[in-house]
Tab-separated table of C-alpha atoms in Angstrom:
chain	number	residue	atom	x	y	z
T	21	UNK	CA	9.524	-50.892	-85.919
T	22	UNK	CA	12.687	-51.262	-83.833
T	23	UNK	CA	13.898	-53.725	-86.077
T	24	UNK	CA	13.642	-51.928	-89.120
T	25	UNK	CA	15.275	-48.747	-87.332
T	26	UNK	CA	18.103	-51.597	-86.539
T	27	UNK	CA	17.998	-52.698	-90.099
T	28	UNK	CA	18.731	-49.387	-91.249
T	29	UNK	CA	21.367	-48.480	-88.807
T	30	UNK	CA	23.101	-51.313	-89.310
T	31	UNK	CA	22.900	-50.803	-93.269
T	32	UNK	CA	24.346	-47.117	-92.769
T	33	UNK	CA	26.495	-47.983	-90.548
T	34	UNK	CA	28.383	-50.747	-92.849
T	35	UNK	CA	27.864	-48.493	-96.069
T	36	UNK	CA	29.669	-45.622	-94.283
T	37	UNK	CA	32.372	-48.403	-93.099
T	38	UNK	CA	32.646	-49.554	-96.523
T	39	UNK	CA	32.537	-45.910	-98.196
T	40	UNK	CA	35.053	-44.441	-95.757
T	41	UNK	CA	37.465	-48.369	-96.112
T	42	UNK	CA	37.486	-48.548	-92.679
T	43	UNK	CA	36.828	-52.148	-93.773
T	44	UNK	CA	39.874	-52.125	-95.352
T	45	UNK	CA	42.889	-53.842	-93.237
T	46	UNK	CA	45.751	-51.800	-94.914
T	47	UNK	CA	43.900	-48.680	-94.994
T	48	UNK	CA	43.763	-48.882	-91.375
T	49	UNK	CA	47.008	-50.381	-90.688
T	50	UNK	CA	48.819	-47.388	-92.719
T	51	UNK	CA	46.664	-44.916	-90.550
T	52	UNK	CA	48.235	-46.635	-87.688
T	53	UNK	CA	51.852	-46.057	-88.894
T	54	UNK	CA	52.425	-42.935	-87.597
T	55	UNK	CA	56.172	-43.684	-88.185
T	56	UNK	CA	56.163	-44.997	-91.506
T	57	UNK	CA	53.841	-44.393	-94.629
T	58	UNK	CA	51.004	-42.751	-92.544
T	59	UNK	CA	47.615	-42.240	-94.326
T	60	UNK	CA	45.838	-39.202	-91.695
T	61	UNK	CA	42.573	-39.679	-94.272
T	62	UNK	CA	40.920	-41.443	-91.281
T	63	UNK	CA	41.157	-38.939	-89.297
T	64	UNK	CA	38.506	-37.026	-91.278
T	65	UNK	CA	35.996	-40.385	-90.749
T	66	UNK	CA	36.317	-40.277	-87.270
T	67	UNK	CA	35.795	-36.864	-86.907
T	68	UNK	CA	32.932	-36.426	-89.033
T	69	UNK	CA	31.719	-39.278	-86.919
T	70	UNK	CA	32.223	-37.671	-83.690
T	71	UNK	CA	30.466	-34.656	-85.224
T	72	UNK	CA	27.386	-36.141	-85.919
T	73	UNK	CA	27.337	-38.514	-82.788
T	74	UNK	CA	28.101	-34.888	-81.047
T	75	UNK	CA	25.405	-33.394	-82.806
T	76	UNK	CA	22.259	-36.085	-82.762
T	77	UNK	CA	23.328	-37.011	-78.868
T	78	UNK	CA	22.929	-32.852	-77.768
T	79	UNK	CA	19.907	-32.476	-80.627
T	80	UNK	CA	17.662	-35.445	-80.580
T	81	UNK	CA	19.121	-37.710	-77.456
T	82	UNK	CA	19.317	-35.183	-74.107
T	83	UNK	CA	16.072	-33.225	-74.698
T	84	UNK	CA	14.071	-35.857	-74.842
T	85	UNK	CA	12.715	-38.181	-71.344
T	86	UNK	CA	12.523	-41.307	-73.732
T	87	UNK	CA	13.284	-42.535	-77.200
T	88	UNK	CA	10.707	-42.366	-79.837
T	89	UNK	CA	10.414	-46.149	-80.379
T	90	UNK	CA	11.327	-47.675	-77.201
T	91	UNK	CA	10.791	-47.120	-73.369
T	92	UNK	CA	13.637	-45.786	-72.222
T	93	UNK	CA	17.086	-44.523	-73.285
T	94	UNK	CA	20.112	-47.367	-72.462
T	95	UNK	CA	22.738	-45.077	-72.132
T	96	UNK	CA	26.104	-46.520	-69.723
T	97	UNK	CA	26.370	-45.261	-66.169
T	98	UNK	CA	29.425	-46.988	-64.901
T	99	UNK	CA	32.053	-44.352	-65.042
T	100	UNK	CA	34.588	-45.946	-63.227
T	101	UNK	CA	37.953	-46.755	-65.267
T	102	UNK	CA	39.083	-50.869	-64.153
T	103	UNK	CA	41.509	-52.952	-63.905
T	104	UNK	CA	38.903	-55.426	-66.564
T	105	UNK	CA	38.528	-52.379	-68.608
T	106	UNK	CA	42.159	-50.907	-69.193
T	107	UNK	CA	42.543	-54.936	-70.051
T	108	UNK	CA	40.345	-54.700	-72.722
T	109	UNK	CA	41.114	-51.703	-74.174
T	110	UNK	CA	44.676	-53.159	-74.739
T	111	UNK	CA	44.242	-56.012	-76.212
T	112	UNK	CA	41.542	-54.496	-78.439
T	113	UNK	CA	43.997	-52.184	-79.340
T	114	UNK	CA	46.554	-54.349	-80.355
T	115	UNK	CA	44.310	-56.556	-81.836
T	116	UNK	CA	43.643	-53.997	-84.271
T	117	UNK	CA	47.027	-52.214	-84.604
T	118	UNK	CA	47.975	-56.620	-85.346
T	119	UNK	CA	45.168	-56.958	-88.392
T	120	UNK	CA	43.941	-53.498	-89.091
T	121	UNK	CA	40.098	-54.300	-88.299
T	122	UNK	CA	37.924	-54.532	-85.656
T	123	UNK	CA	35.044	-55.876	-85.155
T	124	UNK	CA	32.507	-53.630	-87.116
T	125	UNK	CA	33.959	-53.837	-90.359
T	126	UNK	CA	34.426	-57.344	-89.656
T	127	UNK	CA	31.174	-57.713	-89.867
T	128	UNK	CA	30.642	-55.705	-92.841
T	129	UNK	CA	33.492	-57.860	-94.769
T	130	UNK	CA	31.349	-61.109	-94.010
T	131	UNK	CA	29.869	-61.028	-97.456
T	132	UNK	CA	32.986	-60.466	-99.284
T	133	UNK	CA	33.853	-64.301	-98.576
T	134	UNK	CA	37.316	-63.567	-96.989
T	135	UNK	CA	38.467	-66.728	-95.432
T	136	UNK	CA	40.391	-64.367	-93.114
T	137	UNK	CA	37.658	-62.329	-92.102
T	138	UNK	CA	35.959	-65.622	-91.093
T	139	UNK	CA	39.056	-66.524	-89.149
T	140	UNK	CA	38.918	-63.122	-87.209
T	141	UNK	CA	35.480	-63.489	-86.641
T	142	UNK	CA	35.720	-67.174	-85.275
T	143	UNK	CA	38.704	-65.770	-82.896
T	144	UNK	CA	36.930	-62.778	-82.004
T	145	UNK	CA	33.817	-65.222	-80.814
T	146	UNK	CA	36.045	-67.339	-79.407
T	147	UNK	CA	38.019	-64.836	-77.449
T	148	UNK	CA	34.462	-63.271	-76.504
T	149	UNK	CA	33.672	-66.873	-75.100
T	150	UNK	CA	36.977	-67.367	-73.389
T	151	UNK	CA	37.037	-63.849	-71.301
T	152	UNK	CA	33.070	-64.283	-70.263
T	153	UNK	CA	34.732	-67.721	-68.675
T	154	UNK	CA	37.190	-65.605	-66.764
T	155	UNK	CA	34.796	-62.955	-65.781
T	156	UNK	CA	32.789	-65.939	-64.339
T	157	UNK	CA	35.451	-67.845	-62.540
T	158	UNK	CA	36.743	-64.909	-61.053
T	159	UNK	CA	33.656	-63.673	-59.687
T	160	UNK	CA	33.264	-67.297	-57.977
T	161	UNK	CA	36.636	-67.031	-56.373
């Protein structure tokens, strides 16, 4: 059951990517020129998206003791702002202020065949790879 409730996330999730061309890289990037030939129709995506996240999380999510299909909720308690995190957050951001995608819609591009989707995806593995590496290395010294 969980991975059908997966399935179907995941297919809503890349439909409303798709619908909404988030998946597309110059959609994004002109959303991201606030200087230049700015396109604020994104805006509207991510708010309706923080409306409904707002909504299910206060509606179905916080009244309940557990989840209907799993044993308990998984929801983040570190609260602490790091050094590793403000890290990550910048280069995430300028990887996608760079090629206008992130990882999501990445995904959701695999089955268009786009050579360069492939290469973001390799680099994002690869990058993925590379900083678990440095987590580890660090931790040892």
């Amino acid at each position: 059951m969980q991975m059908l409730i997966a399935l179907i996330a995941g297919l809503l999730f890349g439909a409303g990517l798709t619908i909404s061309q988030m998946v597309n890289p110059d959609k994004v990037l002109n959303f991201l020129d606030v200087a230049g030939q700015w396109d604020p129709s994104l805006l509207l995506v991510m708010g309706s998206a923080l409306v409904v996240f707002g909504l299910g999380y206060h509606f179905l999510v916080k009244p309940r003791s557990k989840p209907l299909v799993a044993d308990q909720f998984y929801i983040p308690v570190n609260k602490i702002i790091d050094k590793p995190l403000i890290i990550g957050a910048i280069l995430f951001g300028l990887g996608w202020g760079l090629v206008g995608i992130c990882p999501g819609p990445a995904v959701s591009n695999l089955l268009g065949g786009n050579a360069k989707i492939f290469g973001f995806i390799i680099a994002m593995l690869a990058g993925m790879q590379f900083s678990g590496t440095i987590d580890r290395l660090l931790k040892k010294s």
